[in-house]
């Protein structure tokens, strides 16, 4: 079965693929415009799952100045996200205007990875504060209540929260 995104004419979207028992996979950009993307792989908690294809092509601009919860675990019945996966992972994305601060609490048994995709941010919490610029990343170990403040030109951020390794 072939899954093509060539018909999607959006500037921001999320694609989710569950390989299950195996899939044939390739990526290419048919447009003349450069393509930027971040690819992440999460191991599912079960093997032999059926292949699943899906995603989110909504208007992330309507979610400006907050962390938009994009991905959560199938076993998490409380989170209503556009994409569900078979792993204890939550993924948030945010487009922040200059000097806007958003917060997120990382609980005791969790760890987070914060990526500054564009612009700059200052992240503050139990560790003090650090400035991240485009393509910088930081890990945040819970418990920690962090604040993410966009720099003078705004920022795009990605926050991935998961269970701490045992």
Coordinates of C-alpha atoms in Angstrom, one line a residue:
X1 CA 0.0 0.0 0.0
X2 CA 1.4 3.4 -1.0
X3 CA 1.0 6.5 1.2
X4 CA 1.8 9.8 -0.5
X5 CA 1.8 13.3 0.9
X6 CA 2.3 14.9 -2.5
X7 CA -1.3 16.2 -2.5
X8 CA -0.8 18.0 0.9
X9 CA -0.1 21.7 0.3
X10 CA 0.6 22.7 3.9
X11 CA 3.7 24.3 5.4
X12 CA 3.6 22.5 8.7
X13 CA 2.4 18.9 9.3
X14 CA 3.1 15.7 11.2
X15 CA 3.3 12.3 9.6
X16 CA 3.0 9.2 11.8
X17 CA 3.8 5.7 10.5
X18 CA 3.7 2.5 12.5
X19 CA 5.8 0.0 10.6
X20 CA 4.3 -3.0 12.4
X21 CA 5.5 -6.1 10.6
X22 CA 7.5 -4.1 8.1
X23 CA 6.9 -1.4 5.4
X24 CA 8.8 -0.3 2.3
X25 CA 9.8 3.3 2.9
X26 CA 11.4 6.1 1.0
X27 CA 11.4 9.9 1.1
X28 CA 11.9 12.5 -1.6
X29 CA 11.0 16.1 -2.2
X30 CA 9.3 16.6 -5.6
X31 CA 9.2 20.4 -5.1
X32 CA 11.9 22.8 -6.1
X33 CA 11.6 24.5 -2.7
X34 CA 13.9 23.2 0.0
X35 CA 12.3 20.8 2.5
X36 CA 13.1 20.8 6.2
X37 CA 12.0 18.0 8.5
X38 CA 12.8 16.3 11.7
X39 CA 12.5 12.5 11.8
X40 CA 12.1 10.6 15.0
X41 CA 11.7 6.9 15.7
X42 CA 10.1 5.5 18.8
X43 CA 10.2 1.7 19.5
X44 CA 6.6 0.5 20.1
X45 CA 6.0 -1.4 23.4
X46 CA 4.6 -4.4 21.4
X47 CA 5.9 -6.2 18.4
X48 CA 3.9 -7.5 15.4
X49 CA 1.5 -4.5 15.3
X50 CA -0.4 -3.9 12.1
X51 CA 1.0 -1.1 9.9
X52 CA -0.7 2.3 10.4
X53 CA -0.4 5.5 8.5
X54 CA -1.7 8.8 9.6
X55 CA -0.8 12.3 10.5
X56 CA -1.9 15.9 11.2
X57 CA -2.2 18.6 8.7
X58 CA -4.0 21.2 10.7
X59 CA -3.2 24.9 11.1
X60 CA -0.5 25.0 13.7
X61 CA -0.7 28.8 13.4
X62 CA -4.0 28.7 15.3
X63 CA -2.0 27.2 18.2
X64 CA 0.5 30.1 18.5
X65 CA 2.0 31.0 21.8
X66 CA 1.4 27.7 23.5
X67 CA 2.7 24.1 23.4
X68 CA 0.3 22.2 21.2
X69 CA 0.0 18.5 22.2
X70 CA 0.5 16.6 18.9
X71 CA 1.3 13.0 19.9
X72 CA 0.4 10.8 22.9
X73 CA 0.2 7.1 23.9
X74 CA -2.7 5.0 22.8
X75 CA -2.9 3.9 26.4
X76 CA -3.4 7.6 27.5
X77 CA -7.2 8.0 27.5
X78 CA -7.1 11.5 28.9
X79 CA -5.0 13.2 26.1
X80 CA -6.9 14.1 23.0
X81 CA -4.1 14.4 20.4
X82 CA -4.3 14.2 16.6
X83 CA -1.7 11.3 16.6
X84 CA -1.5 8.3 18.9
X85 CA 1.4 5.9 19.1
X86 CA 2.2 2.7 21.0
X87 CA 4.7 4.2 23.4
X88 CA 4.8 6.3 26.5
X89 CA 5.7 9.5 24.6
X90 CA 4.1 13.0 24.4
X91 CA 5.2 15.4 21.7
X92 CA 4.4 19.1 21.8
X93 CA 5.2 21.8 19.3
X94 CA 5.0 25.6 19.8
X95 CA 5.4 28.7 17.7
X96 CA 6.1 31.5 20.1
X97 CA 6.1 35.3 19.4
X98 CA 8.9 37.4 20.8
X99 CA 9.2 37.4 24.6
X100 CA 6.3 35.0 25.1
X101 CA 6.8 32.4 27.9
X102 CA 5.1 29.0 28.1
X103 CA 5.5 26.5 30.9
X104 CA 5.5 22.8 31.2
X105 CA 5.8 20.5 34.2
X106 CA 8.0 17.4 33.9
X107 CA 7.0 15.0 36.6
X108 CA 9.3 12.8 38.8
X109 CA 9.5 9.8 36.5
X110 CA 9.8 11.7 33.2
X111 CA 12.5 13.1 31.1
X112 CA 12.1 15.7 28.3
X113 CA 14.1 16.8 25.3
X114 CA 13.6 20.4 24.2
X115 CA 14.6 21.4 20.7
X116 CA 14.9 25.0 19.5
X117 CA 13.9 24.6 15.8
X118 CA 14.0 28.3 14.9
X119 CA 14.8 31.5 16.7
X120 CA 16.1 31.4 20.2
X121 CA 14.7 30.5 23.7
X122 CA 15.7 30.8 27.3
X123 CA 14.6 27.7 29.3
X124 CA 14.4 28.1 33.0
X125 CA 13.7 25.7 35.8
X126 CA 15.2 23.8 38.7
X127 CA 18.6 23.8 36.8
X128 CA 18.7 27.6 36.5
X129 CA 18.4 29.0 33.0
X130 CA 20.0 28.3 29.6
X131 CA 19.7 30.0 26.2
X132 CA 19.2 27.8 23.2
X133 CA 19.5 29.0 19.6
X134 CA 18.4 27.4 16.3
X135 CA 19.1 23.6 16.3
X136 CA 20.2 23.6 20.0
X137 CA 18.6 21.0 22.3
X138 CA 18.5 20.3 26.0
X139 CA 17.4 17.4 28.2
X140 CA 15.3 18.2 31.2
X141 CA 15.0 15.6 34.0
X142 CA 11.9 15.6 36.2
X143 CA 10.7 16.7 38.5
X144 CA 11.1 20.1 36.9
X145 CA 8.7 22.9 36.1
X146 CA 10.2 24.7 33.1
X147 CA 9.5 28.0 31.5
X148 CA 10.4 28.5 27.8
X149 CA 10.7 32.1 26.7
X150 CA 11.1 33.1 23.1
X151 CA 13.9 35.5 22.1
X152 CA 13.5 38.8 20.3
X153 CA 12.6 37.2 17.0
X154 CA 10.3 34.5 18.3
X155 CA 10.9 30.8 18.2
X156 CA 9.6 27.4 17.1
X157 CA 10.1 24.7 19.7
X158 CA 9.6 20.9 20.0
X159 CA 9.2 19.2 23.4
X160 CA 9.4 15.4 23.6
X161 CA 8.4 14.0 27.1
X162 CA 8.8 10.3 28.0
X163 CA 9.4 7.9 30.9
X164 CA 12.9 7.9 32.4
X165 CA 14.9 4.8 31.5
X166 CA 14.9 2.3 34.4

